[in-house]
Amino acid sequence: MEPVLLALKFLVPLAYLATTAIYGRLFFAPEESRFARKATLGLAISLILHIALLLCLGYSLQRCPLGTIGEGLLFLAWILAVIHLLSEWLADTRRLGLFTLLPTTLCVVVGVFLLRPDFALPPQLQSSFLVFHIVASLASYACFSMASILAGLYLVLHAKLKHKNFDITFRKLPPLDKLDKLSANWSFLGSATMVVASVIGWVWVRKDGLAGMNFKELAIYLVLAVFLGAGISRRLFGWRGRRHAIAILIGFLLMLLTNMIGTHGFQN
Amino acid sequence: MQDREDTAPAHAFVLGANHLTASVALRDKLLFREEELPEFCRALMQVPGMREVVVLSTCNRSEIYGISAQPSVSRPMIEKLWGSAKGVSEDEIRNHAYFHSQGDSVRHLFRVIGSLDSMVLGEMQIFGQIKEAYRVAVEQRCVDFYLNHLFQSGIRVGKRIRSETSIHEGAVSISYAAVELAKKVLGDLKGKTVGVVGAGEMGELAAQYLHKAGAARFVFFNRTLATAEKLAADFGGELCLLADLDKRLAQCDILVSATGAPDIIITKAQVQEAARHRGGRPIFLIDIAAPRDIDPEAGKVSNAFLFTIDDLKNVVNENVAMRKESSRHALAIIDEEAAKMDGWFQGLEIVPTIRTLRDKYNAMVEKEIEKWAAGQSDETRRQLESLGRSLLNKFLHHPTTRLKLLGESGDGKRASYFAGLLFALAEEEREDAKG
């Protein structure tokens, strides 16, 4: 298994890098049809290799590969890639692959670099709740990331329209309205999965008698509040467009900061 | 209709006049209406040497694609026929028409179908027009082996150019640019409300394009209702006095202003107020009036997007530049496909030689079968015939494919000469001639 795992650790980042490059060509080339099929094919191959890597990793570790930051980043990247593929299929956003796959590739490269095959889970984490909590959390992070990418692109297109800059980026980006709606949808989905992750975490803490709320949890609730607030103010006060995009980006920055300040406390 | 086995040489040609060679007046005279085409196609087929013909006639070009044994001989007769049909002198046609034969005519068709020869680079209407011209010619039985292959290849080239290049993308007219920009802001225009200020031609034109793009509701604002009544009736829209703009502006997703007013008639404050009432939904403003109708400061209002006629021109210029860039790739596709067609035409030169070769050996096989099957049962005769055909095909497979390859690579004449020597085909032809 080790040689296969080693090969996959090398191949997966390479496949994502190549796929990102193709999506880059697709976005900036005037004749995008030449790259369209290649891009989707590249993403499909990358995803298959990625699944193989996660399975091999799970087999090698004899547990779900969600216990370390490296493993988490690899799983987050996988969800992001799947989300992009779904979005490409459902909302015709193939042109935006470059912007989704850049952070995905970054997560994969860093994730592979941080993998620790000899890491044993501490006793507090050896719970069946771990998988559900982490999967739901990472899914919410992926949805928020997608919402933020779209919000960022909304602001770019907004600025180009205001400044009458009709360059290739202007031509290739989807309409403002579409970016706004897609961003709001992913933000809503992220909020919902984060609520699920929080409920699972809360039950886990109660059941296993782990420590109560620390700064990390408070920060996460703040992130959730920003995203939920953006969604609610959109519905109630019509804070669409630029305001909504800025709120989403603030939420995303907070999410990044939250994950930089550390992890949960696991004291009994 | 000509038999594809016809051994007389076939040459493709095109004779035509377009926006680059003839004035609008002459183009109008040379134009064939849809109902005139069948008769003219049939008349062209009566020209000595003409074997196949397709007539393409649009407002920007009239062209005759044909296959003839001697195009240069057919040309004056076609010009005469065309001139007499349209009341134009032969000299006038000759002076304003172009004539291409063989490879050049193929390249010309591919350029036309790819819209590289159009007045508006990349307009895709011509693709449908060529398909229609081809359909009419097929219906009149004026198309056979050669033009069928040429036009099928042309349609393939057109499809490739459409799918592999961006030559048709981006609006290249001011009105379409406005629609494109509106879509960039609002997405799908279906169900959107359009406000039109002013009852002039420009406003009407913009309303027409937006209506085509799916805009559902129209509100026409004017100082006097009587002037805008016709417009409102045409689009099934509402009529409003300009004084009511304040109250109704918030309902408009798109506002087109094209009045002849000397001063600004839509202020920043009005747009600000409308944007406030729209609950964050964007409002798209187009000012196509000169002097301007909408305060330029209105473009700074959050969720309001203001574009002027100059902005629309810039969009058009960017798109034209992009189309020109794409045309280089389209030309590469044309070169690639035209080279294939050249090979195909050259390959046809060897066809008579291959046919003579197969006829000769077929006759030999039949003679031997007759000899050996005499007095044998029907079953034995069938077996001998089957064996003879099988052996003939096997023996001639390699010579035939090699000759075809040589023909396609441009060595058809030499290959024909040496095949004649090797297989004594000249003697065969002489015997045929005697017989």
XYZ file of C-alpha atoms in Angstrom:
703
model
C 0.000 0.000 0.000
C 2.860 2.394 0.830
C 4.186 2.751 -2.762
C 0.621 3.404 -4.007
C 0.080 6.004 -1.286
C 3.380 7.666 -2.130
C 2.518 7.740 -5.837
C -0.916 9.226 -5.108
C 0.575 11.899 -2.828
C 2.625 12.962 -5.818
C -0.028 12.465 -8.502
C -2.996 14.203 -6.860
C -1.365 17.654 -6.479
C 0.063 17.279 -9.981
C -3.360 16.451 -11.438
C -4.943 19.452 -9.697
C -2.152 21.760 -10.865
C -2.597 20.614 -14.459
C -6.389 20.920 -14.220
C -6.133 24.420 -12.746
C -3.846 25.398 -15.619
C -6.412 24.128 -18.139
C -9.201 26.030 -16.378
C -6.943 29.089 -16.495
C -6.574 28.717 -20.251
C -10.317 28.185 -20.523
C -10.984 31.456 -18.735
C -8.453 33.654 -20.490
C -8.421 32.150 -24.002
C -10.830 33.708 -26.496
C -11.652 30.228 -27.870
C -12.660 28.453 -24.724
C -14.356 25.496 -26.426
C -10.918 24.029 -27.140
C -10.321 23.643 -23.403
C -13.832 22.958 -22.096
C -13.840 19.181 -22.367
C -10.208 18.870 -21.317
C -10.913 20.908 -18.185
C -13.853 18.795 -17.044
C -11.963 15.604 -17.893
C -8.968 16.859 -15.897
C -11.201 17.595 -12.928
C -12.833 14.168 -13.132
C -9.406 12.464 -13.203
C -8.185 14.623 -10.302
C -11.271 13.717 -8.276
C -10.840 10.009 -8.944
C -7.184 10.142 -7.895
C -8.199 12.222 -4.880
C -10.770 9.596 -3.802
C -8.119 6.897 -4.250
C -5.729 8.903 -2.046
C -8.333 9.332 0.707
C -9.199 5.608 0.591
C -5.542 4.558 0.671
C -4.920 6.971 3.517
C -7.886 5.561 5.469
C -6.680 2.004 4.838
C -3.148 2.880 5.869
C -4.259 4.721 9.044
C -7.004 2.195 9.827
C -9.408 5.091 10.531
C -11.282 7.851 8.744
C -8.630 10.284 7.416
C -10.036 13.324 9.224
C -7.861 13.482 12.315
C -5.156 16.003 11.405
C -4.985 19.383 9.688
C -3.408 17.785 6.615
C -6.155 15.187 6.366
C -8.790 17.864 6.948
C -7.358 20.053 4.191
C -7.341 17.114 1.793
C -10.984 16.397 2.570
C -11.915 20.091 2.311
C -10.233 20.243 -1.101
C -12.162 17.186 -2.208
C -15.496 18.745 -1.190
C -14.570 21.994 -2.956
C -13.770 20.115 -6.157
C -17.032 18.160 -5.938
C -18.940 21.392 -5.315
C -17.360 22.955 -8.384
C -18.200 19.926 -10.508
C -21.817 20.077 -9.279
C -21.982 23.811 -9.910
C -20.494 23.315 -13.387
C -23.197 20.787 -14.115
C -26.166 22.524 -12.483
C -25.386 26.219 -12.931
C -23.076 26.208 -15.968
C -20.139 27.760 -14.127
C -17.336 25.936 -15.914
C -15.637 29.236 -16.694
C -15.165 29.848 -12.965
C -13.163 26.650 -12.454
C -9.916 28.591 -12.215
C -11.132 30.482 -9.146
C -12.479 27.383 -7.368
C -9.567 25.156 -8.218
C -6.841 27.575 -7.137
C -7.769 27.284 -3.419
C -8.545 23.592 -3.941
C -5.066 22.966 -5.333
C -3.523 25.002 -2.527
C -5.384 22.904 0.061
C -4.240 19.692 -1.657
C -0.573 20.751 -1.821
C -0.498 21.929 1.809
C -2.616 18.967 2.917
C -0.271 16.423 1.318
C 2.715 18.247 2.834
C 1.171 18.140 6.331
C 0.121 14.474 6.227
C 1.392 12.498 9.215
C 0.950 8.776 8.588
C 2.039 7.854 12.116
C -0.422 10.181 13.898
C -2.619 8.392 16.426
C -5.892 10.010 17.425
C -6.036 11.180 21.060
C -8.616 9.262 23.131
C -11.016 12.261 23.176
C -11.268 12.131 19.378
C -11.835 8.394 19.138
C -15.562 8.838 18.821
C -18.039 8.081 16.065
C -19.175 11.708 16.385
C -15.829 12.856 14.968
C -16.575 11.811 11.406
C -20.025 13.441 11.319
C -18.870 16.616 13.028
C -15.774 17.081 10.855
C -17.550 16.181 7.598
C -20.351 18.658 8.336
C -17.860 21.355 9.398
C -15.691 20.909 6.325
C -18.750 20.868 4.084
C -19.822 24.202 5.592
C -16.299 25.614 5.109
C -16.367 24.475 1.476
C -19.784 26.068 0.905
C -18.659 29.312 2.548
C -15.487 29.270 0.428
C -17.560 28.832 -2.718
C -19.893 31.647 -1.623
C -16.871 33.875 -0.982
C -15.252 33.127 -4.341
C -18.505 34.076 -6.051
C -18.874 37.164 -3.844
C -15.323 38.210 -4.754
C -16.077 37.747 -8.436
C -19.277 39.749 -7.964
C -17.238 42.668 -6.646
C -14.761 42.349 -9.537
C -17.552 42.419 -12.131
C -19.338 45.202 -10.255
C -16.172 47.317 -10.375
C -15.654 46.550 -14.059
C -19.220 47.606 -14.854
C -18.924 50.785 -12.840
C -15.581 51.672 -14.431
C -16.694 50.578 -17.930
C -13.820 48.144 -18.241
C -14.953 45.645 -20.881
C -11.923 43.352 -20.916
C -11.775 39.560 -21.180
C -12.520 39.083 -17.459
C -15.655 41.169 -17.901
C -16.682 39.062 -20.888
C -16.027 35.729 -19.231
C -17.704 36.323 -15.869
C -21.364 35.328 -15.517
C -23.983 38.076 -14.977
C -23.965 39.978 -11.687
C -27.394 38.641 -10.833
C -26.240 35.038 -11.253
C -23.097 35.561 -9.149
C -25.202 37.192 -6.443
C -27.800 34.418 -6.334
C -25.238 31.581 -6.456
C -23.220 33.205 -3.674
C -26.339 33.547 -1.532
C -27.311 29.911 -2.183
C -23.898 28.537 -1.196
C -23.871 30.780 1.851
C -27.271 29.425 2.906
C -26.110 25.838 2.396
C -22.920 26.568 4.373
C -24.937 28.068 7.230
C -27.237 25.031 7.305
C -24.348 22.533 7.383
C -22.561 24.596 10.025
C -25.680 24.475 12.206
C -25.709 20.687 11.732
C -21.988 20.498 12.627
C -22.592 22.615 15.755
C -25.496 20.452 16.890
C -23.406 17.286 16.407
C -20.514 18.923 18.298
C -22.833 20.007 21.113
C -24.276 16.469 21.489
C -20.748 15.017 21.390
C -19.527 17.373 24.119
C -22.520 16.599 26.310
C -22.323 12.821 25.769
C -18.579 12.426 26.318
C -18.419 15.077 29.074
C -15.829 17.192 27.225
C -14.992 20.798 28.053
C -17.587 23.496 27.416
C -17.340 26.529 25.188
C -13.939 28.086 24.523
C -12.797 30.968 22.302
C -12.741 28.761 19.189
C -16.418 27.885 19.558
C -17.346 31.514 20.154
C -15.467 32.559 17.022
C -17.229 29.878 14.981
C -20.609 31.110 16.207
C -19.550 34.608 15.173
C -18.769 33.303 11.650
C -22.136 31.584 11.542
C -23.818 34.783 12.741
C -22.206 36.798 9.926
C -23.290 34.349 7.216
C -26.770 33.922 8.693
C -27.001 37.697 9.119
C -26.092 38.203 5.455
C -28.821 35.771 4.428
C -31.459 37.216 6.732
C -30.745 40.856 5.848
C -30.909 39.866 2.183
C -34.400 38.484 2.697
C -35.698 41.106 5.099
C -34.022 44.332 4.006
C -33.055 43.530 0.426
C -29.312 43.730 1.134
C -28.370 42.124 -2.121
C -25.469 42.664 -4.446
C -22.458 44.564 -3.181
C -23.498 44.688 0.479
C -24.218 40.973 0.527
C -20.906 40.212 -1.211
C -18.964 42.287 1.311
C -20.742 40.573 4.241
C -19.874 37.156 2.773
C -16.218 38.126 2.378
C -16.105 39.392 5.982
C -17.578 36.061 7.107
C -14.959 34.199 5.081
C -12.085 36.226 6.557
C -13.425 35.522 10.045
C -13.635 31.839 9.152
C -9.971 31.839 8.119
C -8.973 33.656 11.322
C -11.033 31.244 13.418
C -9.150 28.321 11.962
C -5.828 30.027 12.559
C -6.399 30.698 16.242
C -6.324 27.002 17.098
C -8.541 24.016 17.690
C -11.191 23.068 20.224
C -10.192 22.222 23.797
C -10.502 18.495 24.442
C -10.208 18.425 28.246
C -12.518 16.074 30.082
C -27.968 14.975 -63.379
C -24.558 13.631 -64.112
C -23.354 10.175 -63.364
C -20.533 10.098 -60.825
C -18.810 7.604 -63.087
C -18.571 10.307 -65.740
C -14.951 10.366 -66.765
C -14.868 13.909 -68.175
C -12.797 16.245 -65.950
C -14.795 18.193 -63.375
C -13.747 21.636 -62.147
C -15.321 23.561 -59.317
C -15.803 27.292 -59.712
C -17.583 30.241 -58.212
C -18.797 33.351 -59.982
C -20.232 36.103 -57.851
C -20.482 39.676 -56.684
C -20.505 40.830 -53.079
C -20.367 43.935 -50.877
C -16.684 44.365 -51.673
C -16.983 44.255 -55.448
C -20.415 45.655 -56.266
C -22.490 48.617 -55.171
C -25.746 48.165 -53.262
C -27.653 49.111 -56.411
C -25.940 46.447 -58.510
C -26.240 43.852 -55.741
C -29.961 44.559 -55.574
C -30.264 44.055 -59.327
C -28.308 40.779 -59.249
C -30.260 39.421 -56.292
C -32.476 36.392 -56.817
C -35.616 36.198 -54.763
C -36.383 32.852 -53.170
C -39.036 31.991 -55.749
C -36.710 32.826 -58.669
C -33.910 30.490 -57.584
C -35.276 27.117 -58.779
C -35.856 28.341 -62.310
C -32.456 30.004 -62.548
C -30.749 26.854 -61.238
C -32.460 24.802 -63.926
C -31.510 27.341 -66.589
C -27.866 27.215 -65.519
C -27.861 23.443 -65.873
C -28.592 23.935 -69.587
C -25.292 25.775 -70.099
C -22.969 23.480 -72.094
C -20.469 21.725 -69.837
C -22.341 22.539 -66.606
C -22.806 19.494 -64.447
C -23.852 20.826 -61.045
C -24.879 24.199 -59.662
C -25.840 25.975 -56.404
C -26.983 29.612 -56.382
C -26.540 31.660 -53.226
C -28.282 35.004 -53.157
C -28.420 37.319 -50.140
C -28.523 41.093 -49.749
C -24.727 41.203 -49.524
C -23.786 38.643 -52.167
C -25.020 36.683 -55.137
C -22.867 33.721 -56.106
C -23.046 30.788 -58.465
C -21.145 27.694 -57.383
C -20.773 25.175 -60.132
C -19.036 22.140 -61.527
C -18.129 22.339 -65.160
C -15.906 20.499 -67.595
C -14.450 23.863 -68.650
C -15.304 26.688 -66.249
C -13.580 29.350 -68.353
C -15.782 28.397 -71.299
C -18.915 28.242 -69.133
C -18.245 31.629 -67.510
C -19.304 33.970 -70.351
C -22.408 31.911 -70.960
C -23.350 32.070 -67.271
C -22.737 35.835 -67.227
C -24.960 36.203 -70.253
C -27.708 34.118 -68.685
C -27.456 35.964 -65.366
C -27.426 39.344 -67.108
C -30.449 38.593 -69.203
C -32.353 37.212 -66.220
C -31.719 40.370 -64.225
C -31.532 43.035 -66.902
C -27.839 43.755 -66.317
C -25.234 43.876 -69.046
C -22.627 41.123 -69.224
C -19.891 43.750 -69.050
C -21.258 45.148 -65.811
C -21.297 41.689 -64.274
C -17.783 40.955 -65.561
C -16.464 44.248 -64.199
C -17.907 43.731 -60.714
C -17.766 39.989 -60.297
C -15.070 37.659 -59.075
C -14.339 34.257 -60.493
C -12.453 31.516 -58.666
C -11.879 27.966 -59.760
C -10.847 24.691 -58.099
C -8.991 25.186 -54.801
C -9.689 28.928 -54.728
C -13.421 28.367 -55.109
C -13.339 25.853 -52.269
C -11.509 28.325 -50.018
C -13.958 31.044 -51.024
C -16.967 28.916 -50.038
C -15.344 28.052 -46.712
C -14.602 31.726 -46.012
C -18.167 32.678 -46.850
C -19.732 29.931 -44.734
C -17.374 30.734 -41.871
C -18.498 34.379 -42.129
C -14.981 35.637 -42.759
C -16.122 37.234 -45.988
C -19.215 38.862 -44.474
C -19.822 42.574 -44.132
C -20.113 42.017 -40.362
C -17.341 39.606 -39.434
C -18.739 36.582 -37.645
C -22.431 37.088 -38.407
C -23.892 33.610 -38.548
C -26.922 34.257 -40.746
C -24.891 33.295 -43.809
C -24.538 29.733 -42.520
C -28.298 29.211 -42.714
C -28.488 31.010 -46.055
C -25.918 28.675 -47.606
C -27.708 25.628 -46.242
C -30.930 26.953 -47.760
C -29.291 27.598 -51.155
C -27.893 24.067 -51.107
C -31.329 22.648 -50.194
C -32.979 24.453 -53.103
C -30.324 23.149 -55.530
C -30.739 19.592 -54.214
C -34.521 19.871 -54.671
C -33.974 20.992 -58.267
C -31.622 18.003 -58.791
C -28.795 20.399 -59.627
C -26.420 18.899 -57.067
C -24.646 15.621 -57.436
C -21.396 13.983 -56.437
C -19.019 16.984 -56.453
C -21.072 19.852 -55.036
C -22.666 17.494 -52.558
C -19.238 16.722 -51.152
C -18.131 20.359 -51.358
C -21.186 21.752 -49.563
C -21.277 19.004 -46.947
C -17.623 19.825 -46.240
C -18.507 23.528 -46.178
C -21.273 22.951 -43.631
C -18.815 20.970 -41.515
C -16.317 23.856 -41.727
C -19.028 26.323 -40.673
C -19.921 24.171 -37.683
C -16.263 23.823 -36.694
C -15.729 27.568 -36.878
C -18.821 28.161 -34.795
C -17.856 25.675 -32.118
C -14.076 26.109 -32.051
C -13.767 29.888 -32.329
C -15.374 32.958 -30.766
C -15.829 34.670 -34.121
C -19.594 34.992 -33.633
C -19.481 36.032 -29.990
C -20.074 39.501 -28.604
C -22.463 42.109 -29.916
C -21.258 44.157 -32.863
C -24.194 46.540 -33.081
C -25.042 49.277 -30.589
C -28.500 47.884 -29.864
C -27.244 44.355 -29.253
C -24.455 45.756 -27.097
C -27.105 47.388 -24.905
C -28.962 44.085 -24.576
C -25.709 42.266 -23.831
C -24.804 44.757 -21.107
C -28.280 44.521 -19.608
C -27.891 40.733 -19.483
C -24.498 41.125 -17.823
C -26.144 43.028 -15.000
C -29.587 41.458 -14.732
C -29.013 37.967 -16.114
C -32.003 36.634 -17.997
C -34.206 39.507 -19.237
C -37.367 37.393 -19.227
C -40.048 39.078 -17.176
C -38.071 42.293 -16.725
C -39.714 45.700 -16.900
C -38.345 48.235 -19.376
C -38.955 51.954 -19.145
C -38.462 53.940 -22.356
C -38.153 57.714 -22.073
C -38.858 59.499 -25.350
C -40.886 58.332 -28.301
C -38.170 58.614 -30.942
C -36.629 56.078 -33.309
C -33.685 55.221 -31.025
C -35.945 54.417 -28.101
C -38.153 52.276 -30.304
C -35.164 50.359 -31.681
C -33.818 49.676 -28.181
C -37.278 48.546 -27.063
C -37.449 46.176 -30.034
C -34.162 44.498 -29.128
C -35.077 44.250 -25.460
C -38.449 42.788 -26.415
C -36.685 40.179 -28.545
C -34.410 39.388 -25.599
C -37.440 38.525 -23.476
C -38.318 41.751 -21.606
C -41.986 41.428 -20.726
C -43.368 44.776 -19.587
C -42.838 48.149 -21.210
C -43.596 51.585 -19.805
C -43.279 54.524 -22.212
C -42.628 57.946 -20.698
C -43.136 61.070 -22.753
C -43.988 64.734 -22.297
C -47.129 64.254 -24.370
C -48.990 60.971 -24.354
C -50.266 61.259 -27.908
C -46.770 60.932 -29.418
C -45.987 57.712 -27.553
C -49.385 56.118 -28.091
C -48.338 54.133 -31.153
C -45.229 52.795 -29.407
C -47.230 51.683 -26.387
C -49.721 49.955 -28.662
C -46.959 48.185 -30.650
C -45.310 46.757 -27.532
C -48.450 46.305 -25.468
C -46.943 48.702 -22.950
C -48.194 51.378 -20.594
C -48.174 55.080 -21.292
C -46.959 57.533 -18.671
C -46.280 61.230 -18.572
C -42.650 62.149 -18.025
C -43.781 63.937 -14.890
C -44.716 60.520 -13.412
C -41.200 59.133 -13.839
C -40.429 59.670 -10.142
C -43.264 57.377 -9.120
C -42.610 54.666 -11.700
C -38.806 54.575 -11.973
C -38.407 52.080 -9.112
C -40.543 49.577 -11.048
C -38.177 49.594 -14.028
C -35.332 47.072 -14.197
C -34.080 48.766 -17.357
C -34.495 52.399 -18.322
C -33.683 53.563 -21.846
C -33.593 57.313 -22.327
C -33.480 58.798 -25.800
C -35.155 62.185 -25.872
C -34.130 65.331 -27.667
C -34.216 67.341 -24.444
C -31.465 69.968 -24.134
C -30.967 69.372 -20.393
C -30.719 66.507 -17.965
C -34.155 65.042 -17.276
C -33.258 62.184 -14.911
C -31.276 63.304 -11.882
C -29.056 61.434 -9.473
C -31.592 62.039 -6.686
C -34.327 60.375 -8.726
C -32.160 57.331 -9.398
C -31.077 57.209 -5.746
C -34.692 57.231 -4.612
C -35.632 54.523 -7.118
C -32.676 52.345 -6.069
C -33.733 52.722 -2.429
C -37.197 51.399 -3.237
C -35.896 48.467 -5.273
C -34.707 46.489 -2.242
C -31.177 45.989 -3.538
C -32.239 44.862 -7.019
C -30.031 46.529 -9.647
C -31.350 49.099 -12.101
C -29.816 49.304 -15.577
C -29.826 52.744 -17.220
C -29.002 53.412 -20.876
C -28.635 56.991 -22.009
C -28.557 57.056 -25.795
C -29.544 60.695 -26.090
C -27.299 63.513 -27.274
C -27.035 65.701 -25.245
C -27.338 63.375 -22.272
C -30.670 62.793 -20.522
C -29.371 61.131 -17.365
C -27.089 62.852 -14.886
C -23.668 61.111 -15.151
C -23.501 61.154 -11.330
C -26.436 58.696 -11.312
C -23.945 55.982 -12.312
C -22.364 56.304 -8.859
C -25.554 55.283 -7.074
C -25.284 51.861 -5.471
C -26.937 49.132 -7.589
C -27.463 51.560 -10.483
C -25.504 50.928 -13.683
C -25.437 53.753 -16.198
C -24.151 53.400 -19.761
C -24.032 55.940 -22.542
C -23.823 55.591 -26.310
C -20.014 55.939 -26.060
C -19.845 53.017 -23.633
C -21.895 50.909 -26.004
C -19.538 51.850 -28.848
C -16.606 50.746 -26.708
C -18.253 47.384 -26.120
C -18.772 46.995 -29.860
C -15.135 47.922 -30.584
C -13.859 45.396 -28.033
C -16.054 42.705 -29.552
C -14.957 43.523 -33.102
C -11.324 43.264 -32.014
C -12.050 39.900 -30.388
C -13.744 38.639 -33.540
C -10.756 39.708 -35.632
C -8.475 37.814 -33.280
C -10.687 34.733 -33.590
C -10.672 34.959 -37.377
C -7.022 33.829 -37.375
C -8.035 30.508 -35.861
C -10.965 30.312 -38.261
C -8.556 30.786 -41.185
C -6.399 27.950 -39.877
C -9.487 25.701 -39.836
C -10.291 26.760 -43.407
C -6.752 26.017 -44.578
C -6.880 22.597 -42.955
C -10.244 21.692 -44.481
C -9.413 23.204 -47.883
C -6.248 21.067 -48.016
C -8.437 18.003 -47.444
C -10.723 19.109 -50.275
C -7.733 19.687 -52.567
C -6.629 16.139 -51.842
C -10.104 14.869 -52.549
C -10.297 16.681 -55.894
C -6.832 15.498 -56.883
C -7.775 11.987 -55.857
C -10.614 12.109 -58.354
C -8.134 12.374 -61.262
C -7.127 8.791 -60.705
C -10.705 7.478 -60.666
C -10.898 6.749 -64.448
C -7.622 4.786 -64.275
C -8.854 2.720 -61.342
C -12.111 2.055 -63.140
C -10.332 0.922 -66.328
C -8.058 -1.297 -64.255
C -10.946 -2.978 -62.458
C -12.966 -3.332 -65.690
C -10.048 -4.997 -67.423
C -9.448 -7.557 -64.689
C -13.148 -8.104 -64.134
C -13.507 -8.974 -67.805
C -10.603 -11.416 -67.521
C -12.149 -13.089 -64.477
C -15.524 -13.390 -66.185
C -13.920 -14.901 -69.276
C -12.135 -17.534 -67.171
C -15.309 -18.326 -65.236
C -17.186 -18.833 -68.498
C -14.433 -21.195 -69.649
C -14.345 -23.288 -66.476
C -18.036 -23.224 -65.701
C -19.101 -24.554 -69.070
C -21.119 -27.755 -68.565
C -20.956 -27.450 -64.755
C -23.921 -27.217 -62.379
C -25.376 -23.854 -61.266
C -23.943 -24.385 -57.808
C -20.429 -24.840 -59.214
C -20.872 -21.720 -61.373
C -21.889 -19.691 -58.310
C -18.860 -20.989 -56.395
C -16.545 -20.099 -59.270
C -18.047 -16.610 -59.537
C -17.659 -16.076 -55.825
C -14.042 -17.246 -55.914
C -13.327 -15.045 -58.929
C -14.781 -11.908 -57.276
C -12.960 -12.621 -54.049
C -9.610 -13.099 -55.774
C -10.150 -10.031 -57.967
C -10.839 -7.854 -54.913
C -7.846 -9.212 -53.048
C -5.441 -8.800 -55.980
C -6.602 -5.269 -56.783
C -6.950 -4.012 -53.205
C -3.394 -2.741 -52.816
C -3.014 -1.277 -56.330
C -6.352 0.545 -55.899
C -5.595 2.028 -52.468
C -2.054 3.014 -53.511
C -3.371 4.718 -56.642
C -5.967 6.608 -54.581
C -3.298 7.738 -52.119
C -1.046 8.908 -54.936
C -3.977 10.748 -56.471
C -4.807 12.530 -53.197
C -1.176 13.532 -52.720
C -1.173 15.295 -56.082
C 0.633 12.609 -58.093
C -2.510 11.475 -59.877
C -1.289 12.104 -63.411
C 2.039 10.306 -62.951
C 0.363 7.452 -61.082
C -2.142 7.152 -63.915
C 0.654 7.035 -66.498
C 2.658 4.340 -64.692
C -0.454 2.302 -63.858
C -1.270 2.419 -67.568
C 2.185 1.069 -68.420
C 2.262 -1.596 -65.709
C -1.222 -2.951 -66.346
C -1.294 -2.228 -70.097
C -4.385 -0.079 -69.641
C -3.771 1.974 -72.769
C -4.205 -1.179 -74.882
C -7.397 -1.863 -73.011
C -8.706 1.581 -73.762
C -7.747 1.233 -77.423
C -9.592 -2.081 -77.594
C -12.546 -0.425 -75.906
C -12.428 2.329 -78.492
C -12.334 -0.196 -81.339
C -15.183 -2.167 -79.760
